[in-house]
C-alpha cells in the first residue's frame, strides 16, 4: 500500500527474474541476468556506464531481511552491497550517485508509521560503493523513497511526512544534494493535489521537468496516472502538472480526493523517459489484465512492447550508458558534531503572510519524537491532535539586524 514499504511485503514465495528483452521482437525470449525462485527482486537502478545494476532482495543469511545487491548486466559479479548490515532491519531501493557512492533506503531508524505501528519506516542513507561509511541523510516521520539523480547532480525523491498536516495529501517530491544537504521541496508542498508522487525521474536535458506516477493515499497501491511535472511552470497544486498521460485534452484540476486515480484504467507504474515525448511504462490496461511493458507518448499512443500472460513485467530501463551528472562537492564536515542553520528572513513565505515585520522576537526549536515499531494507532499521543510528541529544545532570538535589513529592501 501507499503507506508501506518493502519491509511490509511478503518476503518469500516469489519467482522473479531480472532480464533483458528486445522490444522490436515480441517473439524473442528474455535473457536472464538474475533469477530467484524464492525472493522478490526489484528496485532496479542501472549504473551510468550501463554495466551494473543495483536491486533489492531478501538475504537468507540475514533472517530474510531485504538487502541491496549488485550484479553485472552479463549476470556476473553478484554481491551483497549491504553485507555488513545487521539482521533486524531492511535495506533496499538504492541509487548510484555520480561520485561513486550509493544512496539507499533503510528501516534501521526503527521508526513505525504512526497510524499503524506495524509498518516500518524507511529513511534515506548514504554509503560508499563497498557498503562502508553508512550515514543517515533524512530524519523524517515517515518514508523517504525512490531516489534518482537529476541532470544537475541533485537527487529527487518522494518524502512522506504528515507531522501536523493532512496526511492523505503529503507524499511530496523533494530534492537534496547527494551528501544530504540542501533538502528542500521540489514539488507539491502546501498542496492538496497531487496526493502522492512516486517513481520520479528527470526528463533528458532538464532540471525542472520530471515524469512520475500520481496516486492517492488509500485505494491504489503505488499505481496511478503518469504525469509530467515542470517546476518552472509552478510548484504547487496543479500549477506545474503540465500533462497527464494519456490525455492530451484532459483538464487538470485540483481535486481533493483521498483515493485519487482509484478505479481508472489503464493504470501505470515505473515510467522511464526516453525523451520529453516518449516513455517506457509498466501498464495494466484493465482490472483482469496483466502488467506489461508499453511505449507511451504525449500524442496518446500506448503501444504494447511485451505482455506475457501469467507474468507481471515491471521496471523497464533502456540498457545503455547515460551521461553521468556532475558531482556536487560535499558540504558536510564529518569532524563536527553540530549543525549550522541559516535563516535570513523569517517572514518570507506563505506561513507568515500578513504578519507585520518586528512581530517575531524568537524562534522555538522543537524536536519531534517519532514512534518505534509496534507503537501505532491514531490516538496514541492525542485525541485528534498531533501524531508525535514534541520535545522543546529551546528558543533562538530573531536578530535586530534582520529588521534593519528588511527596512532597506526595496519593495
PDB file of C-alpha atoms in Angstrom, residues 198-199 203 210-215 223-229 241-247 250 252 260-261 264 266-273 278-283 291 296-298 302:
ATOM      1  CA  UNK A 198       6.120   8.175  -6.830  1.00  0.00           C
ATOM      2  CA  UNK A 199       8.948   6.930  -9.083  1.00  0.00           C
ATOM      3  CA  UNK A 203      13.406  14.241 -18.380  1.00  0.00           C
ATOM      4  CA  UNK A 210      10.216  15.057 -14.219  1.00  0.00           C
ATOM      5  CA  UNK A 211       7.854  12.220 -15.006  1.00  0.00           C
ATOM      6  CA  UNK A 212       6.201  10.371 -12.118  1.00  0.00           C
ATOM      7  CA  UNK A 213       3.140   8.447 -11.005  1.00  0.00           C
ATOM      8  CA  UNK A 214       0.226  10.249  -9.320  1.00  0.00           C
ATOM      9  CA  UNK A 215      -1.688   8.127  -6.834  1.00  0.00           C
ATOM     10  CA  UNK A 223      -0.021   2.846  -9.116  1.00  0.00           C
ATOM     11  CA  UNK A 224      -1.963   5.548 -10.914  1.00  0.00           C
ATOM     12  CA  UNK A 225      -1.592   8.178 -13.619  1.00  0.00           C
ATOM     13  CA  UNK A 226       1.537   9.192 -15.497  1.00  0.00           C
ATOM     14  CA  UNK A 227       2.226  12.905 -15.016  1.00  0.00           C
ATOM     15  CA  UNK A 228       4.713  15.351 -16.485  1.00  0.00           C
ATOM     16  CA  UNK A 229       5.678  17.957 -13.904  1.00  0.00           C
ATOM     17  CA  UNK A 241       1.368  19.382 -13.736  1.00  0.00           C
ATOM     18  CA  UNK A 242       1.696  20.156 -17.421  1.00  0.00           C
ATOM     19  CA  UNK A 243       0.349  16.860 -18.769  1.00  0.00           C
ATOM     20  CA  UNK A 244      -1.418  13.695 -17.652  1.00  0.00           C
ATOM     21  CA  UNK A 245      -0.772  10.739 -19.945  1.00  0.00           C
ATOM     22  CA  UNK A 246      -2.624   9.597 -21.875  1.00  0.00           C
ATOM     23  CA  UNK A 247      -4.965  12.554 -22.270  1.00  0.00           C
ATOM     24  CA  UNK A 250      -7.657  16.202 -20.264  1.00  0.00           C
ATOM     25  CA  UNK A 252      -6.034  19.177 -14.991  1.00  0.00           C
ATOM     26  CA  UNK A 260      -7.070   9.544  -6.221  1.00  0.00           C
ATOM     27  CA  UNK A 261      -6.992   7.640  -9.554  1.00  0.00           C
ATOM     28  CA  UNK A 264      -9.353   4.405 -13.507  1.00  0.00           C
ATOM     29  CA  UNK A 266      -5.344   1.886 -17.572  1.00  0.00           C
ATOM     30  CA  UNK A 267      -3.090   2.029 -14.510  1.00  0.00           C
ATOM     31  CA  UNK A 268       0.643   2.721 -14.643  1.00  0.00           C
ATOM     32  CA  UNK A 269       3.851   2.281 -12.645  1.00  0.00           C
ATOM     33  CA  UNK A 270       7.580   2.849 -13.238  1.00  0.00           C
ATOM     34  CA  UNK A 271       7.682   5.455 -16.039  1.00  0.00           C
ATOM     35  CA  UNK A 272      11.064   5.888 -17.727  1.00  0.00           C
ATOM     36  CA  UNK A 273      11.540   8.898 -20.039  1.00  0.00           C
ATOM     37  CA  UNK A 278       8.208   9.165 -25.300  1.00  0.00           C
ATOM     38  CA  UNK A 279       8.189   6.999 -22.170  1.00  0.00           C
ATOM     39  CA  UNK A 280       8.599   3.361 -21.265  1.00  0.00           C
ATOM     40  CA  UNK A 281       5.991   2.305 -18.694  1.00  0.00           C
ATOM     41  CA  UNK A 282       4.559  -0.704 -16.965  1.00  0.00           C
ATOM     42  CA  UNK A 283       0.850  -0.702 -17.672  1.00  0.00           C
ATOM     43  CA  UNK A 291       1.137  -5.836 -16.203  1.00  0.00           C
ATOM     44  CA  UNK A 296       3.570   5.778 -24.026  1.00  0.00           C
ATOM     45  CA  UNK A 297       3.784   9.167 -25.709  1.00  0.00           C
ATOM     46  CA  UNK A 298       2.324  12.662 -25.439  1.00  0.00           C
ATOM     47  CA  UNK A 302       0.001   3.382 -25.865  1.00  0.00           C
TER      48      UNK A 302
END
